[in-house]
Short mmCIF file of C-alpha atoms in Angstrom, two decimals:
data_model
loop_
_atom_site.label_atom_id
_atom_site.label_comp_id
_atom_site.label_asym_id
_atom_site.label_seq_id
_atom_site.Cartn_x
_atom_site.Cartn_y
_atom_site.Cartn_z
CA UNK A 1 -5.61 29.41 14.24
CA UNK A 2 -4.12 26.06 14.03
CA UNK A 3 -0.25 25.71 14.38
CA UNK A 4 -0.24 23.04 11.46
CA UNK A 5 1.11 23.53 8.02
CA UNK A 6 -2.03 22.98 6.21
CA UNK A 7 -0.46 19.81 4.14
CA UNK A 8 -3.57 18.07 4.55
CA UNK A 9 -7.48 18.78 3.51
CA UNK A 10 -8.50 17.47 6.45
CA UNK A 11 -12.56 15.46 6.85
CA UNK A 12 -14.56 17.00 10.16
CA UNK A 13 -13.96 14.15 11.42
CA UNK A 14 -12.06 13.80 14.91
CA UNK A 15 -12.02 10.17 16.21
CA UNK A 16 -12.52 9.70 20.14
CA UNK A 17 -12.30 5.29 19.79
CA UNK A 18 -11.92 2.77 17.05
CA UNK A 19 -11.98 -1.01 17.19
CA UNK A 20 -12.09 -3.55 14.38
CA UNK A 21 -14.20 -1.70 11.37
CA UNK A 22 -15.48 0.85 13.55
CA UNK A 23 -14.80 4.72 14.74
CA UNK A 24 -16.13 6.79 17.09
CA UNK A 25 -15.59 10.62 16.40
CA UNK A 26 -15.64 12.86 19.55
CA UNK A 27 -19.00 13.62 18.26
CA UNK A 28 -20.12 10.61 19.16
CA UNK A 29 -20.91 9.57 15.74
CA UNK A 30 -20.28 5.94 14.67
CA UNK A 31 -18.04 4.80 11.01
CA UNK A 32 -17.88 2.19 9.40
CA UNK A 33 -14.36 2.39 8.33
CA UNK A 34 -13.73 1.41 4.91
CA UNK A 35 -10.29 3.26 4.78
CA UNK A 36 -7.80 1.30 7.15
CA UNK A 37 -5.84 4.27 7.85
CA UNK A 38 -5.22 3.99 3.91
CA UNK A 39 -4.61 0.51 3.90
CA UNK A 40 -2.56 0.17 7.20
CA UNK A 41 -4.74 -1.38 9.24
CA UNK A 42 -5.09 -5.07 7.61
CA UNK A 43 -6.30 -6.27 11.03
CA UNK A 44 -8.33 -3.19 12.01
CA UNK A 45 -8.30 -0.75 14.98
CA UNK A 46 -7.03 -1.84 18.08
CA UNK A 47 -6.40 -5.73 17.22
CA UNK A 48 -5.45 -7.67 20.45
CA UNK A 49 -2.99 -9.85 19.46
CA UNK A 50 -1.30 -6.65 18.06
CA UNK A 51 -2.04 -4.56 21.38
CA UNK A 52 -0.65 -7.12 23.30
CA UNK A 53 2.77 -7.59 21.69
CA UNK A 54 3.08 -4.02 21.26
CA UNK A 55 2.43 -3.66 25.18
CA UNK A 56 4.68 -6.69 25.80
CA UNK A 57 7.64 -4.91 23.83
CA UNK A 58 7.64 -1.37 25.83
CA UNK A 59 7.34 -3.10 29.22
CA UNK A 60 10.56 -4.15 27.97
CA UNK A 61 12.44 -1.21 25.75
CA UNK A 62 11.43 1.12 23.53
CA UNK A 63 14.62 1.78 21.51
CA UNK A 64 18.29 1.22 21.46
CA UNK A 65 19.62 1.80 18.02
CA UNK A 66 20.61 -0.40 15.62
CA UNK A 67 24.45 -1.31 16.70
CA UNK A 68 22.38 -3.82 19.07
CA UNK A 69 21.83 -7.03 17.98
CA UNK A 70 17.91 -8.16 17.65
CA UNK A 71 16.63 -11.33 17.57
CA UNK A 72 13.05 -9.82 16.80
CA UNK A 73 14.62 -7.83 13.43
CA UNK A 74 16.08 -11.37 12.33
CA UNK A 75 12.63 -13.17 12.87
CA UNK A 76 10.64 -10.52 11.30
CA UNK A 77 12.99 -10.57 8.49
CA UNK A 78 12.95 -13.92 8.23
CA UNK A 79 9.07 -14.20 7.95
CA UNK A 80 9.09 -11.56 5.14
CA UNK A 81 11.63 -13.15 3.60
CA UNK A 82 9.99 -16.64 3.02
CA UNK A 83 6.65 -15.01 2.16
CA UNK A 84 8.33 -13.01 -0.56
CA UNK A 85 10.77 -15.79 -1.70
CA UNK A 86 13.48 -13.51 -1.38
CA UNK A 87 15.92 -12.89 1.04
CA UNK A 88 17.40 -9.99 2.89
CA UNK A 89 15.57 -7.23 4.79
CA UNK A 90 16.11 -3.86 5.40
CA UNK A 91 13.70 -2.30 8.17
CA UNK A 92 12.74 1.67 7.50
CA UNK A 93 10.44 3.87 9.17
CA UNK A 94 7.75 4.12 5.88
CA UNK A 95 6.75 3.27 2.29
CA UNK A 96 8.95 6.24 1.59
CA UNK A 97 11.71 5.65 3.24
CA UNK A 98 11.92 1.59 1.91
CA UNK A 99 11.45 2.90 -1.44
CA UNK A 100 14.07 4.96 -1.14
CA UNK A 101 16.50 2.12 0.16
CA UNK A 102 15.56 0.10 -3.17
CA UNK A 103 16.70 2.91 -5.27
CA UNK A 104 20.39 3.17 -3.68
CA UNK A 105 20.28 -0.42 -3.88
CA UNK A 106 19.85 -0.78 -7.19
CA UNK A 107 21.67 2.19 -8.52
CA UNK A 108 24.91 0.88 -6.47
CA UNK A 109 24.28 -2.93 -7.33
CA UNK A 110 24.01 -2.04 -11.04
CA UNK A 111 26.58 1.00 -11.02
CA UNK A 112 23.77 2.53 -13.51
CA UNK A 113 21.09 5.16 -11.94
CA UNK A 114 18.28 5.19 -14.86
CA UNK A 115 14.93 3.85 -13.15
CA UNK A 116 12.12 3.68 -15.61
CA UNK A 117 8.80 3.72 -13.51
CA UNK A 118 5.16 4.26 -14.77
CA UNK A 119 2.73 7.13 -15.29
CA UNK A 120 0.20 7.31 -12.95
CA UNK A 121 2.50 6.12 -10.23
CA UNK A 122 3.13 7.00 -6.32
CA UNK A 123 6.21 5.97 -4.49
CA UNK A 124 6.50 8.52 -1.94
CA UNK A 125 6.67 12.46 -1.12
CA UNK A 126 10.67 12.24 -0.46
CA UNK A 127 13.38 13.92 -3.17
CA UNK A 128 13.77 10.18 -5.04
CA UNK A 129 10.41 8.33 -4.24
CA UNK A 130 8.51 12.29 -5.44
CA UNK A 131 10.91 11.88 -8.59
CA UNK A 132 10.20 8.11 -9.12
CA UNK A 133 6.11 8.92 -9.26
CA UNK A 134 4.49 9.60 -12.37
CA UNK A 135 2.17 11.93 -11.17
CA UNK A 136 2.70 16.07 -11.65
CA UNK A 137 0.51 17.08 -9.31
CA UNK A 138 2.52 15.35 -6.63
CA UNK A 139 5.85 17.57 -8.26
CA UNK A 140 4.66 20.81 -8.69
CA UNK A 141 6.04 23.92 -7.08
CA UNK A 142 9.11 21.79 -5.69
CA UNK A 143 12.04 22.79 -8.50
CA UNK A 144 13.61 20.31 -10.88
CA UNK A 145 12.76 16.52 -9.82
CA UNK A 146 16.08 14.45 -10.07
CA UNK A 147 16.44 13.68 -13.43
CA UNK A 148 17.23 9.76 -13.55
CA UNK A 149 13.65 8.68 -14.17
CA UNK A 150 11.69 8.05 -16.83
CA UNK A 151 8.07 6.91 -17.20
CA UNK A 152 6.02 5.06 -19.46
CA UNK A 153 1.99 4.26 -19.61
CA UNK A 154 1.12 1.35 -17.09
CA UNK A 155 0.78 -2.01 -19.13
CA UNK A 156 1.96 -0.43 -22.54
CA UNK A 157 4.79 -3.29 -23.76
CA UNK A 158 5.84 -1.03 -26.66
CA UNK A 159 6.49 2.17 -24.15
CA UNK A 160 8.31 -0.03 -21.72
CA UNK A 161 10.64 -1.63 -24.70
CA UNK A 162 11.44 1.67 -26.12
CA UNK A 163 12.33 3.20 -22.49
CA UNK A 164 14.71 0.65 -20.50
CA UNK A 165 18.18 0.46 -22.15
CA UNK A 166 21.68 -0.38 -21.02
CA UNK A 167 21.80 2.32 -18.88
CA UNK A 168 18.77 1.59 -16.98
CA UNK A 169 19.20 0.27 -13.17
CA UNK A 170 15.87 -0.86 -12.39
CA UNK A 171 12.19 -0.75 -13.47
CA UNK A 172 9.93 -0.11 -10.44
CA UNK A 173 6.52 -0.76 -10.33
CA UNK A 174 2.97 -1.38 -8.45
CA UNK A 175 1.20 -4.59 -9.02
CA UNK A 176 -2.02 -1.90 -8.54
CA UNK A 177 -1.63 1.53 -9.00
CA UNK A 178 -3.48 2.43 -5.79
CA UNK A 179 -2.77 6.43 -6.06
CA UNK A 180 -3.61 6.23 -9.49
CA UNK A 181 -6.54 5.32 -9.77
CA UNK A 182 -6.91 0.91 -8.74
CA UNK A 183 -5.52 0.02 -12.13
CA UNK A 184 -4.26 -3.66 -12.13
CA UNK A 185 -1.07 -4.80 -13.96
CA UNK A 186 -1.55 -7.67 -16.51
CA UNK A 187 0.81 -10.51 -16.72
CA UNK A 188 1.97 -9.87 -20.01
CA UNK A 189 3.68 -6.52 -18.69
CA UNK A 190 5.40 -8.10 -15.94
CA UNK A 191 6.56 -10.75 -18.81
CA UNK A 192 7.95 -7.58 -20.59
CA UNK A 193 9.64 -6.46 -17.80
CA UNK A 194 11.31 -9.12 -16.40
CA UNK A 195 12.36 -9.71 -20.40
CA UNK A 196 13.87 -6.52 -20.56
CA UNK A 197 15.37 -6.25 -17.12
CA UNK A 198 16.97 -9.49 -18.14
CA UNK A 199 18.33 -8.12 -21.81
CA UNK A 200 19.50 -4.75 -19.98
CA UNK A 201 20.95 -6.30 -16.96
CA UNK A 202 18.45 -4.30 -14.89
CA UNK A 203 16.45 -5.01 -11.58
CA UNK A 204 12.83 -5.36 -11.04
CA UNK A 205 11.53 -3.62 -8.13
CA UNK A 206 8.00 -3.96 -6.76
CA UNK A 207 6.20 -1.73 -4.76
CA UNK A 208 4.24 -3.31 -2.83
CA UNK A 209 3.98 -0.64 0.15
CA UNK A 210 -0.02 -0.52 0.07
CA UNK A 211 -0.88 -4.37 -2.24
CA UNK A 212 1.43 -6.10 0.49
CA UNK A 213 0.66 -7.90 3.86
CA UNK A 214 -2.33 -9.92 2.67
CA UNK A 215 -4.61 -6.55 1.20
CA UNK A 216 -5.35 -8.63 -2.05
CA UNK A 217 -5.40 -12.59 -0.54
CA UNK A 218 -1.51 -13.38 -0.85
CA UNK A 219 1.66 -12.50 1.46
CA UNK A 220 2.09 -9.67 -1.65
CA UNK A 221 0.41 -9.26 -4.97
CA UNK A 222 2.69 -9.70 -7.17
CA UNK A 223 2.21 -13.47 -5.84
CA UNK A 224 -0.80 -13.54 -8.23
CA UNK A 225 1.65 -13.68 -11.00
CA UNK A 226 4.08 -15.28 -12.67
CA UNK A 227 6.97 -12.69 -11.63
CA UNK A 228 9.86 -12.61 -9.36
CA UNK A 229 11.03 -9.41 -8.24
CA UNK A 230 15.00 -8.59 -7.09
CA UNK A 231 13.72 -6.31 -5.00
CA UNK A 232 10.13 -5.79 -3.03
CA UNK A 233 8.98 -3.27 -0.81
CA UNK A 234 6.02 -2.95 2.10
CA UNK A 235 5.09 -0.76 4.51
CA UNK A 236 1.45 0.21 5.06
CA UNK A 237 -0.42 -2.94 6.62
CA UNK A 238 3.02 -4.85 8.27
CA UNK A 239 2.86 -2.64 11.73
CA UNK A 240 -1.01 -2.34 11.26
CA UNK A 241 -0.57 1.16 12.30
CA UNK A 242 2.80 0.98 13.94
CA UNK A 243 5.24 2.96 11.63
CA UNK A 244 7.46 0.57 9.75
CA UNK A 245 8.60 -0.18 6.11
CA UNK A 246 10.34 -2.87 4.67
CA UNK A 247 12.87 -3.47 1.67
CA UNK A 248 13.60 -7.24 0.91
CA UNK A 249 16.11 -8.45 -2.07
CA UNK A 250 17.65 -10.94 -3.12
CA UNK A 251 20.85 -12.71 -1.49
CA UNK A 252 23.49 -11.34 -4.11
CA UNK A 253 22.48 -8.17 -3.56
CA UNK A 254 23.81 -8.08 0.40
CA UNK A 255 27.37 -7.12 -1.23
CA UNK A 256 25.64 -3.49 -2.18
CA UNK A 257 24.34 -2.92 1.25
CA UNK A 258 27.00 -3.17 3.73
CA UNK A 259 28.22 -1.53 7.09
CA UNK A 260 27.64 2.40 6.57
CA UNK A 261 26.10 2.35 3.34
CA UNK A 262 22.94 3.09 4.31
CA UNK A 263 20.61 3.13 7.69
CA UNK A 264 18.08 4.55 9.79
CA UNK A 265 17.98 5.43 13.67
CA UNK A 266 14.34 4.34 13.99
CA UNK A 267 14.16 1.70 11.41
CA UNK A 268 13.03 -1.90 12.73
CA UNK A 269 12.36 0.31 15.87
CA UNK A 270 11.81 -2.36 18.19
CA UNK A 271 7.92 -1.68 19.22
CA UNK A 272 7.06 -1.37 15.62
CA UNK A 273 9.24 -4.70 14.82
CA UNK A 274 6.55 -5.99 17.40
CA UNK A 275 3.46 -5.23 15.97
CA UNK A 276 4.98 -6.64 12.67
CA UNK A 277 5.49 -9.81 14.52
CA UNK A 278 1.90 -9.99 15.21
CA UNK A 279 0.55 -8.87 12.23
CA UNK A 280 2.56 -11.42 9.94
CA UNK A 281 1.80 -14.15 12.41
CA UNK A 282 -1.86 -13.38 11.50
CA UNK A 283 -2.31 -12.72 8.32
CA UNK A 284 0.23 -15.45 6.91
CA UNK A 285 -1.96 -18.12 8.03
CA UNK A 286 -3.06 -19.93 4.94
CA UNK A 287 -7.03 -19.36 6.11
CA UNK A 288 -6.81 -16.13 6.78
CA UNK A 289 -5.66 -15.36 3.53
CA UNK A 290 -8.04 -17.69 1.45
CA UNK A 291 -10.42 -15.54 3.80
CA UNK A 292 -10.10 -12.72 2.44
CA UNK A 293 -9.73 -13.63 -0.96
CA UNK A 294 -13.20 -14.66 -0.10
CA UNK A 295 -14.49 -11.78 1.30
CA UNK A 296 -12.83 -9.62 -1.66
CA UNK A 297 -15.04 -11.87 -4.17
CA UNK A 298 -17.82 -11.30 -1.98
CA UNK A 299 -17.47 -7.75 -1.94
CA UNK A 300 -16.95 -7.01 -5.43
CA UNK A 301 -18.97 -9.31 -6.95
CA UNK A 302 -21.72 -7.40 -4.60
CA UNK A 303 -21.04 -3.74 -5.50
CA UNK A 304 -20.80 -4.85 -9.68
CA UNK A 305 -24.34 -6.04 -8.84
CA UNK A 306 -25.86 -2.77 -6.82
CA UNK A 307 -24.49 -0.88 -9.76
CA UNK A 308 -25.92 -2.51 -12.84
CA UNK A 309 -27.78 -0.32 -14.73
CA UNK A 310 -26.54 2.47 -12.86
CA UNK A 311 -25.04 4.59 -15.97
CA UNK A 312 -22.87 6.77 -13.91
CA UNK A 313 -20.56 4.10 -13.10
CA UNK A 314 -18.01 3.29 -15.50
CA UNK A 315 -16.33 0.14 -13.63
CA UNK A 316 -15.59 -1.75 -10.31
CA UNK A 317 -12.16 -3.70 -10.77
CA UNK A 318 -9.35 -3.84 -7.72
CA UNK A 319 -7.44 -7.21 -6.68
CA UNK A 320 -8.65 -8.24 -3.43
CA UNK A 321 -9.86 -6.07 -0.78
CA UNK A 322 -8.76 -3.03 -2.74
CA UNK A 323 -11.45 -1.64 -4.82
CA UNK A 324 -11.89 0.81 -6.94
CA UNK A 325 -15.40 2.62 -8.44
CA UNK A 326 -14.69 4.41 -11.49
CA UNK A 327 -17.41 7.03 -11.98
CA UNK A 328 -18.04 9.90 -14.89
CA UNK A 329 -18.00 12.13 -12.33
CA UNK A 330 -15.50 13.91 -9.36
CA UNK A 331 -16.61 11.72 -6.36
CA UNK A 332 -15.14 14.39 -3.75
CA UNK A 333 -19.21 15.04 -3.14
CA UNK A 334 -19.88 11.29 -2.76
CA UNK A 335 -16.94 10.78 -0.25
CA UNK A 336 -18.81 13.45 1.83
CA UNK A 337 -21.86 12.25 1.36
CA UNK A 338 -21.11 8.73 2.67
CA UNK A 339 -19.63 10.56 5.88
CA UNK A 340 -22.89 11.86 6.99
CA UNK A 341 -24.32 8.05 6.23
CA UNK A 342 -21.58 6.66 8.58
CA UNK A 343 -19.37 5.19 6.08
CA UNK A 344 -15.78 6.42 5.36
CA UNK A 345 -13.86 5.95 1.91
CA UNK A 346 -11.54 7.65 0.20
CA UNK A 347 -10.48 8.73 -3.60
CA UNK A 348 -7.94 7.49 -6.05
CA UNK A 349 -7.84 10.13 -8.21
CA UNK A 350 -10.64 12.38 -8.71
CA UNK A 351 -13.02 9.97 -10.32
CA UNK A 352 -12.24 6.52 -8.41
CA UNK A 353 -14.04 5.79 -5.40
CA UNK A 354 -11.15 3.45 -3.32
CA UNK A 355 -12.56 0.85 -0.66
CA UNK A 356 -9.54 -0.45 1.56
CA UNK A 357 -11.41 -2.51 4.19
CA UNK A 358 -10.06 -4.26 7.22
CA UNK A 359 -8.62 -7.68 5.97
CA UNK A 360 -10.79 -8.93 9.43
CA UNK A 361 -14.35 -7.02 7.83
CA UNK A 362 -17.16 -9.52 8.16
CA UNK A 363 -19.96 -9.85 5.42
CA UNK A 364 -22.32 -8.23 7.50
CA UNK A 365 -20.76 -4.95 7.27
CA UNK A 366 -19.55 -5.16 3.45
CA UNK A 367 -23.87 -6.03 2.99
CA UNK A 368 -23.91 -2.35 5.01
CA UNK A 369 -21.16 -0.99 2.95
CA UNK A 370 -23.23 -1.65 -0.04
CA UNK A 371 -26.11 -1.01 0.71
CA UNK A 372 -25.15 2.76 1.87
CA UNK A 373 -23.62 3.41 -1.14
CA UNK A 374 -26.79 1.95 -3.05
CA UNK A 375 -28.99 3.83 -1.48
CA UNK A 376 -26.85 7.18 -1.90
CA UNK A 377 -27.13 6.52 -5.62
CA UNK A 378 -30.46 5.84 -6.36
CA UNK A 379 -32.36 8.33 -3.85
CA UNK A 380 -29.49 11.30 -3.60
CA UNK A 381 -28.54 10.66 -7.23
CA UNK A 382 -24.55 12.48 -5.80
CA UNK A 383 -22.94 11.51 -9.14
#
């Protein structure tokens, strides 16, 4: 009997090794790993460079608390904050816990504490960020939710107009609903926003925990547009598997955030600072990133062709390498399927198929990606 709450439906899956897109279960059975950790590991398992400053670090010191100064937290910071254009960071331990630092933020900034987010939404499994997602499912059986949010359909103008009001703080959302299902915002939403942040004398926050740190071909998504946040947030792929989150606003927001008003005793912990180092020293290369824009291309563009005329599938869309496969059917079955045929993905709701490779995957394993999931359909016929 196992001595774990059972929080998790857990594959049969126990890894022994892993290194770049590849796993090795105790089994001795070989993955091609098409989840990342969930989109952590932008650089896949066991990157060197990563390794190596993470090694670097606790031959040093592992933790000291944060009335220390530390040069690393300033030059992490100040990498995040030129790739985001912003500029002040706040280090946390998680998505979670940065989301939750945006939402004091901008509920002390504005004095207001209405946050209008979207339906279909994840921010987190804490009191606020569980409140702040749009989902029920994610609610249920925990009591009433706090009740400053509201939500609104994901790229419905007329919703959004009719929601945010004078007493609204901030609008909070994902440039792709990853949770919910790979649905991609369209510019003329963000226009609405930032219109009606600007009439209401609200903040835009983005949550970029699982789009950020190069998963769709730019620093963050919301890079794709024509949109500048007051407030972003990352956690997911900036330690590459290293706990750490990030929240980054602008300058006149510092005011809201001074001494004792908020903190963490882990956050910018300095071995996961580390591995952020490396990470954003990697990935913010301008190749790298036109890379895997590349590869994304690539990889779409080849899954839209296995599935033509294959009726079951309703759409391929995603921005970058995160891509989702709607299907008429649950895909729980498929998921499973793929595991015995050495490839692992994962769900975004219960008819999405979600790919989250390595940023680092080369085109001979998204040709193998494909052409598992090709076969699967036309001689298992799972959907």
């Amino acid at each position: 009997m196992s001595s774990l709450f059972p929080t998790y439906a857990r594959w049969d899956i126990e890894p022994e090794t892993a290194n770049g897109t590849k796993l090795f279960s105790i089994k001795g059975k070989e993955y091609l790993d098409f989840t990342s950790g969930i989109g952590v590991l932008n650089l896949g398992h066991c990157h060197e460079k990563v390794k190596d400053a993470v090694t670097e670090q606790l031959n040093k010191y592992w933790h000291v608390s944060n009335m220390f100064q530390s040069s690393l937290q300033e030059k992490v910071a100040k990498m995040l904050a030129d790739a985001s254009g912003l500029d002040q960071v706040f280090f946390a331990n998680s998505g979670a816990e940065a989301n939750e630092a945006a939402i004091k933020l901008a509920r002390k900034a504005t004095g207001k504490s209405k946050i209008v987010t979207c339906l279909q939404s994840f921010h987190g499994r804490t009191f606020a960020t569980m409140a702040a997602t749009g989902q029920e499912k994610i609610k249920k059986g925990f009591g009433p939710m706090l009740s400053s949010f509201e939500y609104v359909p994901f790229n419905d103008n007329e919703a959004l107009a009719a929601a945010v009001d004078d007493d609204t703080a901030a609008v909070m959302i994902e440039i792709v609903q990853g949770e919910g299902g790979i649905h991609v915002v369209e510019q003329s939403y963000l226009d609405a926003i930032a219109a009606e942040c600007k009439k209401h004398g609200a903040l835009l926050i983005v949550d970029e925990i699982q789009t950020g740190i190069g998963r769709t071909g730019k620093p963050f998504a919301f890079l794709h547009f024509d949109i500048q946040p007051d407030i972003l947030t990352t956690a997911k792929g900036l330690g590459n598997g290293l706990p750490i989150g990030a929240m980054i606003g602008k300058r006149e927001l510092e005011e809201f955030f001074g001494p004792g008003s908020h903190g963490s005793t882990f956050g910018g912990n300095p071995v996961s600072v580390a591995a952020a180092e490396a990470v954003l020293t990697e990935i913010l290369q301008p190749d790298f990133l036109k890379e895997a824009e590349e590869k994304a291309e690539y990889l779409k563009s080849g899954l839209v062709k296995a599935f033509e005329g294959v009726g079951e599938v309703v759409e391929v869309r995603g921005l970058g390498l995160m891509i989702g496969i709607e299907c008429k059917q649950e895909v729980q079955a498929f998921i499973l399927e793929m595991q015995e045929a050495g490839l692992l993905l994962l769900s975004a709701g219960p008819n999405v198929l979600r790919l989250l490779p390595p940023l680092t995957v080369d085109r001979l394993e998204m040709d193998q990606a494909i052409g598992k999931i090709t076969k699967a359909l036309k001689t298992k016929q799972i959907f």
